[in-house]
mmCIF file of C-alpha atoms and ligand atoms in Angstrom:
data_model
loop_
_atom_site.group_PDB
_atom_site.id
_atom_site.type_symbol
_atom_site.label_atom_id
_atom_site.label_comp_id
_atom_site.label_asym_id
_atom_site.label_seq_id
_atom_site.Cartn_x
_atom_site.Cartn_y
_atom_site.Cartn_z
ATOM 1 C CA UNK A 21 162.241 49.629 124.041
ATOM 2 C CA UNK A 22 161.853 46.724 125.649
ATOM 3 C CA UNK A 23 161.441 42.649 123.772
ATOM 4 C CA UNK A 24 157.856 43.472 122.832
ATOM 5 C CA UNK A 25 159.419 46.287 120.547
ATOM 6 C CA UNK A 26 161.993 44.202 118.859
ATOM 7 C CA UNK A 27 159.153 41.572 118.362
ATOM 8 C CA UNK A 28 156.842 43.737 117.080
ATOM 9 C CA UNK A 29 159.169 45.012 114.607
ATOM 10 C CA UNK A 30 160.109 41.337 113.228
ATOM 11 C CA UNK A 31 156.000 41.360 113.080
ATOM 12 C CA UNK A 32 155.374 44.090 111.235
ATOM 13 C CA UNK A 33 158.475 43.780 108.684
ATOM 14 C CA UNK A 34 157.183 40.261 108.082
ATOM 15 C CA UNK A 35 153.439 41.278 107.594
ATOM 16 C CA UNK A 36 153.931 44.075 104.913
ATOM 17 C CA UNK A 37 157.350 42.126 103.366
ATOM 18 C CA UNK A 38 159.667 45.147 104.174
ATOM 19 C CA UNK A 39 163.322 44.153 105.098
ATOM 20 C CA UNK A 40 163.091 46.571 108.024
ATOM 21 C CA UNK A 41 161.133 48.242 110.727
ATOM 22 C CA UNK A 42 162.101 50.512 112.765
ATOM 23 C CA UNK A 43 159.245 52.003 115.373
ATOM 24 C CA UNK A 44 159.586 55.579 117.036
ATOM 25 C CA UNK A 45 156.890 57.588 118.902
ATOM 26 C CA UNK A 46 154.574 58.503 116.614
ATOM 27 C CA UNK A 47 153.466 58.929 112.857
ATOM 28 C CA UNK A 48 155.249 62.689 112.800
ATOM 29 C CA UNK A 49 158.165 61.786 114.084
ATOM 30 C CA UNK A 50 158.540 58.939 111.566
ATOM 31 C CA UNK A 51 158.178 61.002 108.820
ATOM 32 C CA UNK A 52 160.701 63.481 110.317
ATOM 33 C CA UNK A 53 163.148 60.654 111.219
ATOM 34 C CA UNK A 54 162.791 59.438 107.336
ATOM 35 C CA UNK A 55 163.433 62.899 105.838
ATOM 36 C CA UNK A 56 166.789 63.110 108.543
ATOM 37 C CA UNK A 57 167.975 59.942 107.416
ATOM 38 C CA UNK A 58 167.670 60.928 103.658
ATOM 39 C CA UNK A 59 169.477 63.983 104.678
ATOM 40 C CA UNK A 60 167.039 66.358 103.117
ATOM 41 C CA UNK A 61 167.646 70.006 104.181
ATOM 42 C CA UNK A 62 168.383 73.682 103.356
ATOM 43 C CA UNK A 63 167.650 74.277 99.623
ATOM 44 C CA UNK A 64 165.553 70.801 98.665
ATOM 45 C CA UNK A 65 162.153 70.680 97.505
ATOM 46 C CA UNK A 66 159.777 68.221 99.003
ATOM 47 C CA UNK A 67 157.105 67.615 97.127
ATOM 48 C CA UNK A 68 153.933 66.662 99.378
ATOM 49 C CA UNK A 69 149.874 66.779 98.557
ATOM 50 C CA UNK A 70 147.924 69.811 99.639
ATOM 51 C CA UNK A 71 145.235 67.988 100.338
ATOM 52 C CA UNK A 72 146.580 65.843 103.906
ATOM 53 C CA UNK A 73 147.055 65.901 107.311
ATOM 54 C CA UNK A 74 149.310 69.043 108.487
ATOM 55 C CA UNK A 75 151.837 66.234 109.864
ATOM 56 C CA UNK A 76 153.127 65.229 106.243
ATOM 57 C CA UNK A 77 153.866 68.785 105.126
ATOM 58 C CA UNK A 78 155.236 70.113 108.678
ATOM 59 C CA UNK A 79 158.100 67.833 109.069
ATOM 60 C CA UNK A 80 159.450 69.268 105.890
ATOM 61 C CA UNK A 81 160.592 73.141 106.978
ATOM 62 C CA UNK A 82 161.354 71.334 110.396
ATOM 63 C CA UNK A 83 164.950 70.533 108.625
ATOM 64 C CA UNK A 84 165.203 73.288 106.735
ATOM 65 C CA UNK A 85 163.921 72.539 102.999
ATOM 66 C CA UNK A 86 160.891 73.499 101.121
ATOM 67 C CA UNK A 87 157.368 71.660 100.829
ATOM 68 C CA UNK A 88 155.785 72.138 97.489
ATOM 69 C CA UNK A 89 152.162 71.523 97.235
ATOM 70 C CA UNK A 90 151.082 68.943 94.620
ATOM 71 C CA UNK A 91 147.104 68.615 93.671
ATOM 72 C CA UNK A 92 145.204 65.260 93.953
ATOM 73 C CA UNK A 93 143.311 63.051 91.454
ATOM 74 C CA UNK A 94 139.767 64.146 92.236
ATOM 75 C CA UNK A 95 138.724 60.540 91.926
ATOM 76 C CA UNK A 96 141.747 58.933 94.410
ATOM 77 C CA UNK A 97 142.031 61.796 96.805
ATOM 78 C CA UNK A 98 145.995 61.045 96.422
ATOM 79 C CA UNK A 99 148.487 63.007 94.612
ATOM 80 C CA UNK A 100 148.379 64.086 90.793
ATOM 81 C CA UNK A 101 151.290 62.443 88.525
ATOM 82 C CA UNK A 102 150.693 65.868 85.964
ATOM 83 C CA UNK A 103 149.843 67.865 88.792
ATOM 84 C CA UNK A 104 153.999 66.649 90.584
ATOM 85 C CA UNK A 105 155.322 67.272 87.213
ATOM 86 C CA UNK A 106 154.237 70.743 86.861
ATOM 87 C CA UNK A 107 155.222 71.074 90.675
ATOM 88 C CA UNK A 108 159.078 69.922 90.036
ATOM 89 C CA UNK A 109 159.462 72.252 86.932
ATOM 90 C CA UNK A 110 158.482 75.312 88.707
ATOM 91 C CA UNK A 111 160.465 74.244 91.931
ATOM 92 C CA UNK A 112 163.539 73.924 89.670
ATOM 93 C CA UNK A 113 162.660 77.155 88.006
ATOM 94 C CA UNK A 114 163.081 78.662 90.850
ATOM 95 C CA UNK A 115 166.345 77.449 92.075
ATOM 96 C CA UNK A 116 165.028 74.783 94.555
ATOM 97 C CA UNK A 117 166.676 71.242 93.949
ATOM 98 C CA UNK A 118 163.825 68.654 93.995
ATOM 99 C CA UNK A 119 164.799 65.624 96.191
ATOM 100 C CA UNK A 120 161.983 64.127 97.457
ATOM 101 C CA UNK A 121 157.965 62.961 96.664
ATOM 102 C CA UNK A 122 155.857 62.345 99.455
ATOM 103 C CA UNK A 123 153.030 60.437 98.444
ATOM 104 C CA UNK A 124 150.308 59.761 100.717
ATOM 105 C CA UNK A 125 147.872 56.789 101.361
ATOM 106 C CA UNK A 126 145.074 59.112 101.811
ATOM 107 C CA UNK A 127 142.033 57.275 103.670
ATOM 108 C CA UNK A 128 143.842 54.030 103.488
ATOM 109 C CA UNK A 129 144.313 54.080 99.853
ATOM 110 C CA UNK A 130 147.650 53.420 98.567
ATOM 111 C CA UNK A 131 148.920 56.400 96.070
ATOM 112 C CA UNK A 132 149.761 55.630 92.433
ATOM 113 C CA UNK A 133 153.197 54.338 93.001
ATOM 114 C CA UNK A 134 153.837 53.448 89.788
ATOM 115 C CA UNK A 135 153.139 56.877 87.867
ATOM 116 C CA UNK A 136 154.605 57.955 91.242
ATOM 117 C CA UNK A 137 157.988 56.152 90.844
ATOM 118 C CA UNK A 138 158.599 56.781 87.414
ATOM 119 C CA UNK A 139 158.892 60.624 87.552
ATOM 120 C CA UNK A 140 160.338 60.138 91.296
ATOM 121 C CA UNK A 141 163.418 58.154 89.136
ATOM 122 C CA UNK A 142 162.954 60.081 86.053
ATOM 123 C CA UNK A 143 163.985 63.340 88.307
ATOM 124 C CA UNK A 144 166.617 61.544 90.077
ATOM 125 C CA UNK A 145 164.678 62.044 93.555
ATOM 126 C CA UNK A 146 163.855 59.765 96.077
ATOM 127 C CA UNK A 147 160.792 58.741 97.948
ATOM 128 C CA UNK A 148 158.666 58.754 101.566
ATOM 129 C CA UNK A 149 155.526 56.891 101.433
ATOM 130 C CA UNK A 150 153.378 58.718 104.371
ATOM 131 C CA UNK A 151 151.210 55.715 104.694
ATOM 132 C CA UNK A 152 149.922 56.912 108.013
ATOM 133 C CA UNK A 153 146.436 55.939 107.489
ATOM 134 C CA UNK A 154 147.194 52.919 104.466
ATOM 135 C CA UNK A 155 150.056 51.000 106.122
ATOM 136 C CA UNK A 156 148.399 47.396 105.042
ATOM 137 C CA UNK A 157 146.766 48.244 101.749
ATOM 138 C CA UNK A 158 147.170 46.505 98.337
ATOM 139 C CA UNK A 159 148.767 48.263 95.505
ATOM 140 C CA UNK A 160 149.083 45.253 92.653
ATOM 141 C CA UNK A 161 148.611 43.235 95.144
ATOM 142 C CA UNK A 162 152.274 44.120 96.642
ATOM 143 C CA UNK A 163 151.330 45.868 100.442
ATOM 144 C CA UNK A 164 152.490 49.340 101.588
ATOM 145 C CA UNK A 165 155.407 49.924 103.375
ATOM 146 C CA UNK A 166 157.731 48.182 99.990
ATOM 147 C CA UNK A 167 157.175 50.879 97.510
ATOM 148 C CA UNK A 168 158.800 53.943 98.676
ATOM 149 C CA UNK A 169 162.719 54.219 100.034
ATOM 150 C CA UNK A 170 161.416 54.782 103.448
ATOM 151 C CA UNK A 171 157.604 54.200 104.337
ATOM 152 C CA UNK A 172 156.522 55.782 107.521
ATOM 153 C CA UNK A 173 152.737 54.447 109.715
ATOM 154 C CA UNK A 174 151.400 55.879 113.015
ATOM 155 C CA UNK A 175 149.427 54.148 115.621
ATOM 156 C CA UNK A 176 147.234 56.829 116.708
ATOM 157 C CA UNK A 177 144.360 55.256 118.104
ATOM 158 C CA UNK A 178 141.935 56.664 114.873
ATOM 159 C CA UNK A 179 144.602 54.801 112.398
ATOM 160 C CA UNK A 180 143.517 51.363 111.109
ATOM 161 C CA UNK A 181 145.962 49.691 113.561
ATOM 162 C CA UNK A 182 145.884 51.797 115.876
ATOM 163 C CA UNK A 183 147.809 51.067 119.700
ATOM 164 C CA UNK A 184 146.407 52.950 122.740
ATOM 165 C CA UNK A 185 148.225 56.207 122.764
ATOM 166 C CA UNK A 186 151.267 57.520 120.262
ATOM 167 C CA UNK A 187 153.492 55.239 118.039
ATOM 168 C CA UNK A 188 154.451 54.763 114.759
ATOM 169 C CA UNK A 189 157.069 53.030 112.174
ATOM 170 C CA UNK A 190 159.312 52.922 109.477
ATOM 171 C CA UNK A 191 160.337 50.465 107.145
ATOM 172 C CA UNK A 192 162.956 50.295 104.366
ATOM 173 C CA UNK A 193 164.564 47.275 102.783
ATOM 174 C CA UNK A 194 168.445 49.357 102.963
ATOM 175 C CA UNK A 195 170.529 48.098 105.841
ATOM 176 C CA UNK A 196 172.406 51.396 105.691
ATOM 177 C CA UNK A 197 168.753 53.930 106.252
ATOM 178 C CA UNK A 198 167.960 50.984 108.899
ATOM 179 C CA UNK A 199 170.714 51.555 111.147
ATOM 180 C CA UNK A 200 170.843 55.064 110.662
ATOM 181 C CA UNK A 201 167.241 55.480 112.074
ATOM 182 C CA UNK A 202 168.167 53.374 114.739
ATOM 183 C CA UNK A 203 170.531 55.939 115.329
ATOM 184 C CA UNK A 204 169.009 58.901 114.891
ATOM 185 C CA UNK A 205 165.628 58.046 117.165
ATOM 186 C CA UNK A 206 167.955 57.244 119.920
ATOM 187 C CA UNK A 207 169.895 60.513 120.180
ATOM 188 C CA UNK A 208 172.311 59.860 117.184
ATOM 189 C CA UNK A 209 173.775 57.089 119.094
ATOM 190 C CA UNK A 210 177.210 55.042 118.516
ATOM 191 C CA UNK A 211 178.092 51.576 118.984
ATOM 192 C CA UNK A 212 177.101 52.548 122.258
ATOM 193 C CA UNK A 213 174.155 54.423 123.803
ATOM 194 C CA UNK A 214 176.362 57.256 125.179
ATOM 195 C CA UNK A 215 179.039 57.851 122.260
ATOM 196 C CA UNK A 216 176.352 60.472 120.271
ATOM 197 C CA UNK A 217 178.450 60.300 116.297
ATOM 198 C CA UNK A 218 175.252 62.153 114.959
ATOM 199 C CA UNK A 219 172.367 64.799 116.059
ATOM 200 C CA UNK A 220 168.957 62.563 116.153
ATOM 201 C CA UNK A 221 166.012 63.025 118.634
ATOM 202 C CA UNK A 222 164.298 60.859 121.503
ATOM 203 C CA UNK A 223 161.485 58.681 119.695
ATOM 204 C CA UNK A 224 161.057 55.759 121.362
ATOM 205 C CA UNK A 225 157.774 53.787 121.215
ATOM 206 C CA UNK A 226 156.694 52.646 124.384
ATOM 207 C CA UNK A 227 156.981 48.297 125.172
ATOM 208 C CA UNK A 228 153.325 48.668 126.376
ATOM 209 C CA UNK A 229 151.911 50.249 123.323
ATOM 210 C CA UNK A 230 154.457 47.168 121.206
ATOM 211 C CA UNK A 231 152.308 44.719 123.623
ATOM 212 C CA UNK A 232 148.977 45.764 122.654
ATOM 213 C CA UNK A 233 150.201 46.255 118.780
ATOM 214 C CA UNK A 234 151.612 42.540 118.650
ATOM 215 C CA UNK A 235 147.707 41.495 120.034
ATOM 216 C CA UNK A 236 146.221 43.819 117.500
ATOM 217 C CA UNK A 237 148.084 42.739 114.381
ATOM 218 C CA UNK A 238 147.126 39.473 114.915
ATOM 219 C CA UNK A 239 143.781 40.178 114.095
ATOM 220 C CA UNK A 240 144.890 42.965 111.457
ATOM 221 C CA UNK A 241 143.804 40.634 108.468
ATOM 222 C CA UNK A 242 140.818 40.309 109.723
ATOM 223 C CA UNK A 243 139.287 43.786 110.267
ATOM 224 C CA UNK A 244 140.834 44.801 107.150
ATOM 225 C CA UNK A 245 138.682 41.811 105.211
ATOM 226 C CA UNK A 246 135.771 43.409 107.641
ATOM 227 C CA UNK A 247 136.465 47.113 106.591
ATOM 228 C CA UNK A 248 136.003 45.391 102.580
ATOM 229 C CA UNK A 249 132.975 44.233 103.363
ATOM 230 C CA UNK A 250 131.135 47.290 105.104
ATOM 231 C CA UNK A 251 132.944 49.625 102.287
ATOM 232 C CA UNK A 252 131.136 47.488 99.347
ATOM 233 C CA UNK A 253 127.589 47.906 101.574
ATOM 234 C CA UNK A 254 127.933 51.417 101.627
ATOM 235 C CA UNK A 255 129.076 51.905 97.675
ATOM 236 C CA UNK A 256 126.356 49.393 96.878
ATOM 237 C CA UNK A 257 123.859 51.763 99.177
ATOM 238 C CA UNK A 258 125.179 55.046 98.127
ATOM 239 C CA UNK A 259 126.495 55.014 94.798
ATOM 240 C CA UNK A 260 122.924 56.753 93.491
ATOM 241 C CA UNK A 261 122.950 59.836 95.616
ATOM 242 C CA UNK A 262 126.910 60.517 96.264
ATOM 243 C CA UNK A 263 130.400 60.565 94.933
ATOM 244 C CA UNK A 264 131.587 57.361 96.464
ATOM 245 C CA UNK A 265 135.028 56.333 96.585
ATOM 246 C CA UNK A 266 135.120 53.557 94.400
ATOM 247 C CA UNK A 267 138.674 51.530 94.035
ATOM 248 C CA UNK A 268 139.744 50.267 90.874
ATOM 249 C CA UNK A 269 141.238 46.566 90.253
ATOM 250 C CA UNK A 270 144.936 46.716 91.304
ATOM 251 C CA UNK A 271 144.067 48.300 94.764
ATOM 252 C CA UNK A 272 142.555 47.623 97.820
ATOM 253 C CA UNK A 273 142.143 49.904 100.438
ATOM 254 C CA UNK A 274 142.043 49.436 104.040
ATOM 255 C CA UNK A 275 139.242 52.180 104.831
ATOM 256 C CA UNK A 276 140.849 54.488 107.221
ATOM 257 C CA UNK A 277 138.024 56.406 106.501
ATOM 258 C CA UNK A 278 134.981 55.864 104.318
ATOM 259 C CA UNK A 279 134.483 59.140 102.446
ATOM 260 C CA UNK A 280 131.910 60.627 100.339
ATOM 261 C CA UNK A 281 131.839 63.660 97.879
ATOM 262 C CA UNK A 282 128.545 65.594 97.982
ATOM 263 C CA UNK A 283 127.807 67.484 95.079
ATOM 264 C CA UNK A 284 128.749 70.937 96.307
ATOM 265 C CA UNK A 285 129.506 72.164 99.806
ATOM 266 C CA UNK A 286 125.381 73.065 100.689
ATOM 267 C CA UNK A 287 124.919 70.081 99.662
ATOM 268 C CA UNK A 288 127.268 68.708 101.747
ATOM 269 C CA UNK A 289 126.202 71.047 104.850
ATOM 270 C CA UNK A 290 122.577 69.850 104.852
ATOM 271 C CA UNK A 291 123.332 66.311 104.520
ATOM 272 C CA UNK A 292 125.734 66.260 107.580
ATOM 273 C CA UNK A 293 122.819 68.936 109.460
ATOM 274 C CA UNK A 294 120.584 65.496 108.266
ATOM 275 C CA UNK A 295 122.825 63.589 110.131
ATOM 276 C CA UNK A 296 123.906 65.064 112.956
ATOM 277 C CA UNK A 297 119.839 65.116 114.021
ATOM 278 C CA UNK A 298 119.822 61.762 113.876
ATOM 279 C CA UNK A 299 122.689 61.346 116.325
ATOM 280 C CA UNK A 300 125.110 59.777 113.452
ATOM 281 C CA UNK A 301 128.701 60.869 113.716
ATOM 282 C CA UNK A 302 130.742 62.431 110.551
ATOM 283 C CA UNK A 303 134.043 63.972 110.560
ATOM 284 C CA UNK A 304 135.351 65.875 107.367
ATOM 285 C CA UNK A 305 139.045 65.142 106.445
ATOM 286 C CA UNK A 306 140.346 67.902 105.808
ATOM 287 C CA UNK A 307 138.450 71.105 105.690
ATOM 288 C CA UNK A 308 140.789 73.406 104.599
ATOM 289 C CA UNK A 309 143.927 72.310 101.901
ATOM 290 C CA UNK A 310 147.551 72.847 103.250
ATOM 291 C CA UNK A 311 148.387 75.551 100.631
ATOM 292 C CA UNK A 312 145.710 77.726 101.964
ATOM 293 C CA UNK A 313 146.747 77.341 105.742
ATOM 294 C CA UNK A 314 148.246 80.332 107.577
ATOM 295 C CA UNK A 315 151.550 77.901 108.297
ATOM 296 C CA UNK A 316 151.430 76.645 104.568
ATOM 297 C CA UNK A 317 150.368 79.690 102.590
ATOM 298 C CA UNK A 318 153.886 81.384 101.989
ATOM 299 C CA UNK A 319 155.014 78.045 100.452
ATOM 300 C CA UNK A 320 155.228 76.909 96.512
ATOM 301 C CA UNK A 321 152.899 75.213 94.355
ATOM 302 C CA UNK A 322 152.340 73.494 91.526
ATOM 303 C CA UNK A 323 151.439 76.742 89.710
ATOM 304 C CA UNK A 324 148.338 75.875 87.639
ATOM 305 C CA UNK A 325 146.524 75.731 91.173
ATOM 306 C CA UNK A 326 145.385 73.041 93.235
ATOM 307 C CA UNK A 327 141.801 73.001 92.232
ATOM 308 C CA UNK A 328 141.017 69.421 93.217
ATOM 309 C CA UNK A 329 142.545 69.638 96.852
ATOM 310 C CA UNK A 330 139.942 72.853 96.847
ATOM 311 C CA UNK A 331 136.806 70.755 95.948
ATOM 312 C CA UNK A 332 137.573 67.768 97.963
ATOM 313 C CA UNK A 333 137.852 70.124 100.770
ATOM 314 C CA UNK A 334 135.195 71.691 100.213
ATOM 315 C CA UNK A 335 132.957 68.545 99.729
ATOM 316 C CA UNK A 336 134.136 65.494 101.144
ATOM 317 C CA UNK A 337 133.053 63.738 104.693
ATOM 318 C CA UNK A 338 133.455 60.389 106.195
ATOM 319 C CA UNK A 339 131.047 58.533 107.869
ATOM 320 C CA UNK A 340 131.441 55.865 110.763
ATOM 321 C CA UNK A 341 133.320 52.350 109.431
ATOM 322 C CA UNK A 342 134.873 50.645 111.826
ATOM 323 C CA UNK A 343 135.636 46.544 111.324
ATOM 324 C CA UNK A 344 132.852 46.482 114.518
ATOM 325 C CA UNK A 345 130.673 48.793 112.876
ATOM 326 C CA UNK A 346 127.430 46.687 112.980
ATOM 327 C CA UNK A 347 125.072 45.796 109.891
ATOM 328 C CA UNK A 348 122.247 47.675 111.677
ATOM 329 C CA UNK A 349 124.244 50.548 112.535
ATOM 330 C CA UNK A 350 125.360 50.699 109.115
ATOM 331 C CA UNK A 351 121.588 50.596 107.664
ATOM 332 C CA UNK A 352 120.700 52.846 110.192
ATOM 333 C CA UNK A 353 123.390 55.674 108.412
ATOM 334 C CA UNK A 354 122.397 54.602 104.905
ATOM 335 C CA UNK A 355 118.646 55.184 106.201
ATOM 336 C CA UNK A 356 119.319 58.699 107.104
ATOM 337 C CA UNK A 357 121.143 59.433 103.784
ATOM 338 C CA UNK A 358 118.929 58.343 101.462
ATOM 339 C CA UNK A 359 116.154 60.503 102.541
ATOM 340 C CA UNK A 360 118.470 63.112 103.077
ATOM 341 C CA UNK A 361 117.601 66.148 101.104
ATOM 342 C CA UNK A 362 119.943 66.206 97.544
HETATM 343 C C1 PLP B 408 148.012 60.666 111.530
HETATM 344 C C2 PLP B 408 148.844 61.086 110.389
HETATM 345 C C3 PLP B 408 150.197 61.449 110.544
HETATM 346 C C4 PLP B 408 150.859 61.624 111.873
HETATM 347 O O1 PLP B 408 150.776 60.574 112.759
HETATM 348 P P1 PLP B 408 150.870 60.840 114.337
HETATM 349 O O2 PLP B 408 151.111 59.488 114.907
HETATM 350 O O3 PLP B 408 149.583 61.448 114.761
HETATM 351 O O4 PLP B 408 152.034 61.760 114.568
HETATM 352 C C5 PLP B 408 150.936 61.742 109.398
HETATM 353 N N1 PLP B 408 150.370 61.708 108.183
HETATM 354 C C6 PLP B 408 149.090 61.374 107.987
HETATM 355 C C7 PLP B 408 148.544 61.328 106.611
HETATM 356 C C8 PLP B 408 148.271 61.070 109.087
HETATM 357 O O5 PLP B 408 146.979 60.756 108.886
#
């Protein structure tokens, strides 16, 4: 916690336009900090997407309340506004109180804050933004990290800014949730360090990951307008033989990962098979949806099913973008999957 943090913070408040930033250790721990500060707990439902990394679901039994499993837009990968509404009736009708949404930036792509919001007020709940992989993205031209109460970001390497081991954020634009994160990643501390007036946890991120961070977001800008550029080669490429993700006017994603939809899940086995043969790297994110996980499974749902978490899963991969990802390279993985069998 040394000057590099507090710098870094100022840095990364000023870049997004948040009020606050608080780092910690890592994207979970962010995410668990937010939901302690909120004081979420025993009998609140959380409402989170099924179809996400196990970190944004997993902090919320951690203090004691309820995830409930939302469905995505097919077309956005992010979470359903009819798909949350069915989600907080049935949570109610079953004696859970709902407190919280969870959107998340999903690839890099902010969430649909605005549909988001409006049934997040509407239900007099609050908000997390899990923006994880889409801390920097556009949403009406207004950056991550503002919309929500609390928005959390990691800096695992694979993230868009990512440091050189574990670390991650929060921002808010309350003075009262910024101290009280303050407090909470440093053991619930006082006015001073050893005077504990709450329970918190040890989350500290490290002054040599801050160092490289404060290096890397000075070129942040940059890779992101990079990332635009190899993301419009590959739609322009692609569009003809995949789903690709195409983003609409008032975002702009940051490309955490560039993912296609194949058209079923053969489809999408013998295309990566294609691939793989010619030495080209994929990843799919995320195989399986939360809600069908042996951790998840017990937990609620928006009870009409989660049908497009299933397909994405079941179809979806990413292929290599990286803001140093070079033209040739690029061509090179176009090459292979436009004679790749359909
Ligand atoms: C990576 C990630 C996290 C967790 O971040 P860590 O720094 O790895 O703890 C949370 N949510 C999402 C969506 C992520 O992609």
């Amino acid at each position: 916690m040394g000057p590099e943090v507090v710098e870094l913070e100022q840095q990364l408040a000023d870049f997004c336009g948040a009020k606050h930033c608080i780092s910690c250790a890592n994207g979970t721990d962010a995410l668990q900090l937010a939901l302690m500060a909120l004081g979420i707990g025993s009998g609140d439902a959380v409402f989170v997407p099924s179809f996400t990394f196990a970190a944004s679901a997993e902090v919320v039994p951690l203090t004691g309340a309820i995830p409930v499993f939302v469905d995505i837009d097919i077309e956005s990968y992010t979470m359903s506004g009819d798909s949350l509404l069915r989600a907080i009736a049935y949570a109610k009708s079953v004696g859970l109180r709902p407190r919280l949404v969870m959107p998340v930036d999903l690839f890099g792509r902010p969430a649909e804050y605005n549909t988001l919001s409006e049934i997040t007020i509407a239900h007099g709940m609050t908000m997390i933004g899990d923006s994880a992989q889409g801390w920097g993205a556009l949403y009406n031209g207004q950056m991550t990290g503002t919309f929500a109460e609390i928005t959390t970001t990691s800096f695992f390497p694979a993230k868009p800014l990512g440091c050189y081991g574990d670390g991650g954020a929060l921002f808010t634009d309350s003075d009262e949730l910024a101290s009280l994160l303050d407090s909470l990643r440093v053991h619930g501390k006082g006015d001073e360090k050893y005077d504990n007036v709450r329970i918190g946890v040890n989350s500290r991120l490290d002054t040599l990951q801050a160092a490289i961070l404060l290096e890397k977001l000075a070129i942040y800008a940059d890779e992101i307008a990079a990332r635009q550029r190899l993301a419009a080669r590959y739609n322009a490429a692609l569009a003809s033989t995949f789903i690709v993700p195409e983003m609409p006017n008032h975002i702009m994603s940051i490309w955490a990962q560039y993912t296609l939809r194949a058209q079923s899940s053969e489809h999408r086995a013998q295309v990566l098979n294609q691939l793989k043969a010619a030495g080209i790297p994929t990843a799919i994110y995320y195989p399986k949806p939360l809600h069908e996980q042996t951790a998840f499974q017990n937990f609620p749902s928006d009870p009409m099913g989660l049908k497009h978490s299933e397909i994405a899963a079941s179809c979806v991969f990413s292929l290599p973008m990286s803001p140093y990802l070079t033209l040739e390279d690029q061509d090179q993985v176009i090459g292979v999957l436009k004679t790749a069998v359909v």
